PDB file of C-alpha atoms in Angstrom:
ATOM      1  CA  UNK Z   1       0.000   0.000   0.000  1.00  0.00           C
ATOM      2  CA  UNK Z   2       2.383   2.152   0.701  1.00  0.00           C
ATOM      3  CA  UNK Z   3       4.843   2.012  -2.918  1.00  0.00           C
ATOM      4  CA  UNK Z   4       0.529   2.761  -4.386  1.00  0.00           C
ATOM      5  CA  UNK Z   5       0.966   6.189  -2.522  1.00  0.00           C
ATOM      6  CA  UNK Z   6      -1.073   5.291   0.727  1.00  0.00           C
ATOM      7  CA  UNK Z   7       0.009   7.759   3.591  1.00  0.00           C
ATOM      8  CA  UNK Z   8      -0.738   7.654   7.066  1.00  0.00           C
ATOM      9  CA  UNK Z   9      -1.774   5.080   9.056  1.00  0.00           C
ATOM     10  CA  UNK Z  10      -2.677   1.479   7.947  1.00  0.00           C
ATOM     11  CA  UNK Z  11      -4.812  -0.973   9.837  1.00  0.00           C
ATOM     12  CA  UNK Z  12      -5.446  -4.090   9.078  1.00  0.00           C
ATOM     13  CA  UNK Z  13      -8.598  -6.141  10.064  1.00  0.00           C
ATOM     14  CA  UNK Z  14      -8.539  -9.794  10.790  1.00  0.00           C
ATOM     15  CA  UNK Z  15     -12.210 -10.140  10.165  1.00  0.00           C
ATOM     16  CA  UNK Z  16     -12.029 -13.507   9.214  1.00  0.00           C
ATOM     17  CA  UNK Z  17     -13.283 -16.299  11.712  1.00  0.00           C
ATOM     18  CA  UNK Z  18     -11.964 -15.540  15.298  1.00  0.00           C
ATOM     19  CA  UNK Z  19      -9.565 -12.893  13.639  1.00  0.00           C
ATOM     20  CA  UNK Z  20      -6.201 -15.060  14.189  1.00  0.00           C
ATOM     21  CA  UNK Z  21      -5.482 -14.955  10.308  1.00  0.00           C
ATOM     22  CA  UNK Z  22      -3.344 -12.247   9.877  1.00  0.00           C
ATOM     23  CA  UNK Z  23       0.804 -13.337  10.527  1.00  0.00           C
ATOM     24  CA  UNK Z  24       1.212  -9.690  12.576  1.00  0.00           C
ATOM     25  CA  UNK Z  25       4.868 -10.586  12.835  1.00  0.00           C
ATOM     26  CA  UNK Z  26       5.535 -10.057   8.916  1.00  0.00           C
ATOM     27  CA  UNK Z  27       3.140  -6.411   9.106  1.00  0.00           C
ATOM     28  CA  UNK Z  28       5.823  -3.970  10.381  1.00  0.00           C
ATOM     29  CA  UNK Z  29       4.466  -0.797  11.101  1.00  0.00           C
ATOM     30  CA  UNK Z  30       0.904  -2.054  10.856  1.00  0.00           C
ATOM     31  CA  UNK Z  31      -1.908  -1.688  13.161  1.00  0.00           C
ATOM     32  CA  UNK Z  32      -3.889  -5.370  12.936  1.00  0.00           C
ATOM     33  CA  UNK Z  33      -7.453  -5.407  15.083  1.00  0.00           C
ATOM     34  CA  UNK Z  34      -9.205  -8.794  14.877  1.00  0.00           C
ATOM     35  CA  UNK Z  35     -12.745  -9.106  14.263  1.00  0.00           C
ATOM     36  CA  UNK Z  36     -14.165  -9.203  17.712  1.00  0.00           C
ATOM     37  CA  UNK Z  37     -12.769  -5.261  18.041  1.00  0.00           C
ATOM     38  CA  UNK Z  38     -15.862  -4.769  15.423  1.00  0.00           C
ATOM     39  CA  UNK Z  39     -18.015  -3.591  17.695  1.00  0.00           C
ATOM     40  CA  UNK Z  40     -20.772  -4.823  16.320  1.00  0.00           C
ATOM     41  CA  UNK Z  41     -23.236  -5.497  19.543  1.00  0.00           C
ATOM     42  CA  UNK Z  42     -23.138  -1.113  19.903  1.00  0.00           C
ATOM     43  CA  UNK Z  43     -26.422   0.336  19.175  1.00  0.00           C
ATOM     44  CA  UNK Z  44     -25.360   1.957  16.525  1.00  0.00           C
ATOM     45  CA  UNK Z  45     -22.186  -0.064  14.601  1.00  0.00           C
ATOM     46  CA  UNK Z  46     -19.424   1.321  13.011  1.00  0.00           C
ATOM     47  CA  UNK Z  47     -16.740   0.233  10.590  1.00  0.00           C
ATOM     48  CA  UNK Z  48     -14.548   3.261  11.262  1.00  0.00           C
ATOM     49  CA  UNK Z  49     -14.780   3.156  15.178  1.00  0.00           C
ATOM     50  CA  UNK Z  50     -14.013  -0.768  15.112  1.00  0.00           C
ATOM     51  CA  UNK Z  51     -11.126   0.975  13.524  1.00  0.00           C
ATOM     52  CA  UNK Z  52     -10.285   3.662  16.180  1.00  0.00           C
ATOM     53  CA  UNK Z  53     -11.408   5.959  13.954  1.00  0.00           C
ATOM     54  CA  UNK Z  54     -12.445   7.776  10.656  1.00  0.00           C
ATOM     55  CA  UNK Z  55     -11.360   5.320   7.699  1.00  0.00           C
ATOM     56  CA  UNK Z  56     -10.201   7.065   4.384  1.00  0.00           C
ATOM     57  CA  UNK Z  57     -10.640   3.872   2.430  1.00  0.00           C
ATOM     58  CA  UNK Z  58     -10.605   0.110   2.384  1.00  0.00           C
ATOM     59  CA  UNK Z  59      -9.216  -2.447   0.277  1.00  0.00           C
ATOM     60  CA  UNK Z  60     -10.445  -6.230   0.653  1.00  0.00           C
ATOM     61  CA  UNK Z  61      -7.922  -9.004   0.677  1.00  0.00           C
ATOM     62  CA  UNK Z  62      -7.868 -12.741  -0.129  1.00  0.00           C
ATOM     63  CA  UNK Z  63     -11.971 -12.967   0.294  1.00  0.00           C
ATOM     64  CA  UNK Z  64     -14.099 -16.129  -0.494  1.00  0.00           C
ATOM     65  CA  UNK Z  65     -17.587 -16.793  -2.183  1.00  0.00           C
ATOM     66  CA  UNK Z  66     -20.954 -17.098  -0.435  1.00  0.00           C
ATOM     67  CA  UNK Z  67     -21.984 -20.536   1.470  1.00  0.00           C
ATOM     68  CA  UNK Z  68     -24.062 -21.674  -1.371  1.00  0.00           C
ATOM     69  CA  UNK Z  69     -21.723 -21.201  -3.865  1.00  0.00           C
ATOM     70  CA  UNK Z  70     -20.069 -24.955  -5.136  1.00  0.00           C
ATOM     71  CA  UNK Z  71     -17.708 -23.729  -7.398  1.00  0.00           C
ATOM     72  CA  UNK Z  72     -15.533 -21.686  -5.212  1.00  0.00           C
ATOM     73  CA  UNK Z  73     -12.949 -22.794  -2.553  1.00  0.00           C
ATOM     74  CA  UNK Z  74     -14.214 -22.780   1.273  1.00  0.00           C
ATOM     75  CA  UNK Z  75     -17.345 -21.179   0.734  1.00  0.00           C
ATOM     76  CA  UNK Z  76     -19.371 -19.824   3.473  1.00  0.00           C
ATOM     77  CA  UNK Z  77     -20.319 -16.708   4.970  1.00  0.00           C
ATOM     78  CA  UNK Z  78     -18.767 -15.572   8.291  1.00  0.00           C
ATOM     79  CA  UNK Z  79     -19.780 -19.628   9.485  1.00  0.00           C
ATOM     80  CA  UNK Z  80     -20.726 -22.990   7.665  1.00  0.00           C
ATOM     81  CA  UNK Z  81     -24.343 -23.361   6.229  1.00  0.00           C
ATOM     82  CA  UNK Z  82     -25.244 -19.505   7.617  1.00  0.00           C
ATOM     83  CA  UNK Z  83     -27.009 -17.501   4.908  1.00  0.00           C
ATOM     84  CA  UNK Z  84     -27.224 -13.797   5.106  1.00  0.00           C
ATOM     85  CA  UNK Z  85     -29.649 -12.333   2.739  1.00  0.00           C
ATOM     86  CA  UNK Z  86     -30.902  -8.539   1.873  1.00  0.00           C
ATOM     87  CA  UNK Z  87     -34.055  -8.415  -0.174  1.00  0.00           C
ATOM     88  CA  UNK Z  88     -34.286 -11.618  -0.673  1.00  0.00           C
ATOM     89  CA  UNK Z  89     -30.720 -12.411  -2.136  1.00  0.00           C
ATOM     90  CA  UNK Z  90     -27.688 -13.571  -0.797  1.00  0.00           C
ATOM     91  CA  UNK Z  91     -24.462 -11.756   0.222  1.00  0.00           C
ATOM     92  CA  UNK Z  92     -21.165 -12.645   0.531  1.00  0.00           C
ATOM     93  CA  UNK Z  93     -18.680 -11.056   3.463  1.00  0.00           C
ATOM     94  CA  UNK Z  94     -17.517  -8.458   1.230  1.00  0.00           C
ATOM     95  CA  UNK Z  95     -20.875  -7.242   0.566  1.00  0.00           C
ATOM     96  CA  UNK Z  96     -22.402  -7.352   3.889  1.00  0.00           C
ATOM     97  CA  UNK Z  97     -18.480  -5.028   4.614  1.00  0.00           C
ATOM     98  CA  UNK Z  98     -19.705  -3.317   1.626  1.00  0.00           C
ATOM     99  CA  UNK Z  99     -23.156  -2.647   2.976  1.00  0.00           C
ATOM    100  CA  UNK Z 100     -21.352  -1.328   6.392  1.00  0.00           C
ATOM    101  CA  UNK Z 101     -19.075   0.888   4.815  1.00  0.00           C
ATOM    102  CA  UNK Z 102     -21.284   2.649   2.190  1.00  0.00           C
ATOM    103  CA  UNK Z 103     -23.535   3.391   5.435  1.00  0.00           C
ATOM    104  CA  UNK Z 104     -20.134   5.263   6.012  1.00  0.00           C
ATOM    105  CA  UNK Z 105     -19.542   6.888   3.241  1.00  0.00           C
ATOM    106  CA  UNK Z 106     -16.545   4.663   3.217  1.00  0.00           C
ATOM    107  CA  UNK Z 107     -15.058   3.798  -0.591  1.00  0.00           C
ATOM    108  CA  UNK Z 108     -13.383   0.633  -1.422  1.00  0.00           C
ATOM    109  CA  UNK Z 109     -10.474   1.034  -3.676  1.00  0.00           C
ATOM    110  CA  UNK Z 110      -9.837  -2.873  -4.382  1.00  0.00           C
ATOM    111  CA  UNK Z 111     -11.141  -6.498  -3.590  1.00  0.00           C
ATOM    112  CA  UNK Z 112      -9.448  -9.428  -4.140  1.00  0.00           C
ATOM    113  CA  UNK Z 113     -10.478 -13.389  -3.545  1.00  0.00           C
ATOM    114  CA  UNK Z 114     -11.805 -16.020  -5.086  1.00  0.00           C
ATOM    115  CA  UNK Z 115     -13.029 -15.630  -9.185  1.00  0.00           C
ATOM    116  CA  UNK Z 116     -16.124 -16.897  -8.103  1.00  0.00           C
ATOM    117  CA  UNK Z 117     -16.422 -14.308  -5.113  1.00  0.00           C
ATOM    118  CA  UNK Z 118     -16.274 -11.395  -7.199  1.00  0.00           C
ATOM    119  CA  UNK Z 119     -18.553 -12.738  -9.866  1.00  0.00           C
ATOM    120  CA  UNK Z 120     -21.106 -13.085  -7.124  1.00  0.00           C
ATOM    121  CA  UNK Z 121     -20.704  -8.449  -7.019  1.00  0.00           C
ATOM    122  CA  UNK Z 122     -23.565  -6.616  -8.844  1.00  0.00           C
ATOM    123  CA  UNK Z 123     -21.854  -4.208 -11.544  1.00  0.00           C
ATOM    124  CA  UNK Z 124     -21.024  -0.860  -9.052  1.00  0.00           C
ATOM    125  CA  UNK Z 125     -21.663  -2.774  -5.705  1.00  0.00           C
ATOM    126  CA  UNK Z 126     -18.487  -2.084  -4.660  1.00  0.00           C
ATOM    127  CA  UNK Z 127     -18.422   1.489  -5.877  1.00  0.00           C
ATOM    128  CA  UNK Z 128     -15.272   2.198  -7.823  1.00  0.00           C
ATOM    129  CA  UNK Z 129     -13.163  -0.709  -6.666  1.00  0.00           C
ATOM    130  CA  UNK Z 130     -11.252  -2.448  -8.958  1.00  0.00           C
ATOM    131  CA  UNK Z 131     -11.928  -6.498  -8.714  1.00  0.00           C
ATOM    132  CA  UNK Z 132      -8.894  -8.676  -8.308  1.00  0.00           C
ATOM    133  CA  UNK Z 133      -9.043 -12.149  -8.965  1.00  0.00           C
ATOM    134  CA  UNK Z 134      -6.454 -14.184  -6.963  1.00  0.00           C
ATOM    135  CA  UNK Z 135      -7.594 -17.743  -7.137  1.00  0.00           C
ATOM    136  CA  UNK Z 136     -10.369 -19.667  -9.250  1.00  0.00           C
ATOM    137  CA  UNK Z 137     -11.907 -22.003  -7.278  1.00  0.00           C
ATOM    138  CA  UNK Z 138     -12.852 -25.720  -8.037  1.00  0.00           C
ATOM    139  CA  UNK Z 139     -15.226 -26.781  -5.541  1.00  0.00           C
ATOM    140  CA  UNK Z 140     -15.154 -26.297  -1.918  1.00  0.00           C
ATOM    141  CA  UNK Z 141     -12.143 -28.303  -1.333  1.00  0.00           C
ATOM    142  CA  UNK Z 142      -9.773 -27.291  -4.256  1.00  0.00           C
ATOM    143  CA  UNK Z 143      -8.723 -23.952  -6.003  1.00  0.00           C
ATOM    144  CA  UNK Z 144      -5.850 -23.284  -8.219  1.00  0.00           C
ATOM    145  CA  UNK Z 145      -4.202 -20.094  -7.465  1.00  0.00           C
ATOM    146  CA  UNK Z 146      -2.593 -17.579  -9.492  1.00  0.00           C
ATOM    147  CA  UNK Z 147       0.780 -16.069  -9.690  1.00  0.00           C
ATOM    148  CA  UNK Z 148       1.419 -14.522  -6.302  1.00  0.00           C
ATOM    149  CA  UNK Z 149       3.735 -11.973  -7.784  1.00  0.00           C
ATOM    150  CA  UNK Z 150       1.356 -11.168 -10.745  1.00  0.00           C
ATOM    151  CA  UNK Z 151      -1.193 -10.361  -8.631  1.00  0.00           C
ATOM    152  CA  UNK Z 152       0.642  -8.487  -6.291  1.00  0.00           C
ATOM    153  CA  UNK Z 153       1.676  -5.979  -9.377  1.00  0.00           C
ATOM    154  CA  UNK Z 154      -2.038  -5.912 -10.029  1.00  0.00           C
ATOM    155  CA  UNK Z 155      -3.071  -4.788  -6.830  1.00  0.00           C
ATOM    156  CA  UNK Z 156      -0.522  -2.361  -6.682  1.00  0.00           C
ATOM    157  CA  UNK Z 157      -1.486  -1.050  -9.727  1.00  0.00           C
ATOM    158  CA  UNK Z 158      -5.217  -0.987  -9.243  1.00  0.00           C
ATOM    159  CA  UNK Z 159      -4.662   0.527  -5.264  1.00  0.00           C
ATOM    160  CA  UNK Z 160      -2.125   3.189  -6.667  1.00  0.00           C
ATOM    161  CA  UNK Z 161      -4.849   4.124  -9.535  1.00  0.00           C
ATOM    162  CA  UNK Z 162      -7.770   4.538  -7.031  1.00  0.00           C
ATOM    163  CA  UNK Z 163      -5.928   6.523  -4.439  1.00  0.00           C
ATOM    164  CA  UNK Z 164      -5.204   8.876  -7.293  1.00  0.00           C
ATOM    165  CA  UNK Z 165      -8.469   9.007  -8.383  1.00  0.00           C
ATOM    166  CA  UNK Z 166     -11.450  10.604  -6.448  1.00  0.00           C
ATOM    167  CA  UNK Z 167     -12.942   7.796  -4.498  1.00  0.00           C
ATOM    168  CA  UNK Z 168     -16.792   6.165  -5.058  1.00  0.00           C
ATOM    169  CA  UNK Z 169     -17.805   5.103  -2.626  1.00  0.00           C
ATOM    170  CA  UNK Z 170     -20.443   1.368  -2.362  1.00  0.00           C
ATOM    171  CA  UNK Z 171     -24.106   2.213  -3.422  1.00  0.00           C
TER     172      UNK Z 171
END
């Protein structure tokens, strides 16, 4: 994030599971809060102060398809067999995050996961992010993964082109 131009402070969340994902050891420098700092049992939830405070952007990293989903790898949503659904249709994590931060006002500049994860995004859901495939995959036990490096030029690319651009934030 920070050879795309980011300044500032970065924080990472761990929102995946019980939040032990994340190796902090190799994140120098960056601020990692696991999911349970979410906050979400407030009266009145917010992205931002899960954060410790106002949130200039987000960028999604190494996210999976919904639970019903049987093409892509480990698919669920936040647990096995749990459905969330808004008007009827199912979301994935990163749109019930995107839900939460366009409540905000809070843009995402990228999202990255599973092919089959971002296929399940509406055209715009995400506002202006740019969608990063990183892995396609095959079932709920297998996927075949891309080129690490490739997509880590991607994703530099796409993060350094947002944060120069102004930001659009989720419908």
């Amino acid at each position: 994030l920070r050879g795309a131009g980011v300044e500032g402070t970065i924080s990472v969340g761990d929102w995946h599971m019980v939040g032990t994902n994340v190796e902090r050891e190799r994140l120098r420098g960056v601020e990692v809060r696991p999911i349970a700092e979410l906050a979400l049992n407030e009266a009145e939830p917010s992205m931002a102060k899960a954060h410790g405070g106002p949130l200039d952007a987000v960028v999604f990293l190494g996210h999976h398809a919904s639970t019903r989903n049987p093409r892509a790898f480990c698919s669920h949503t936040f647990v096995w067999e749990m459905e969330v659904t808004l008007d009827g249709e199912q979301l994935n994590e990163v749109q019930v995050y995107g839900q939460a931060l366009a409540a905000e006002g809070i843009p995402v500049l990228a999202a990255s996961g599973d092919r089959w994860m971002l296929e399940e995004l509406a055209e715009g859901e995400l506002g202006g992010a740019a969608l990063v495939p990183t892995k396609e995959g095959q079932g709920r036990a297998r996927a075949r993964s891309y080129d690490p490096r490739a997509i880590h030029a991607e994703l530099g690319r796409e993060i350094a082109a947002a944060v120069a651009r102004p930001p659009v934030p989720p419908a």
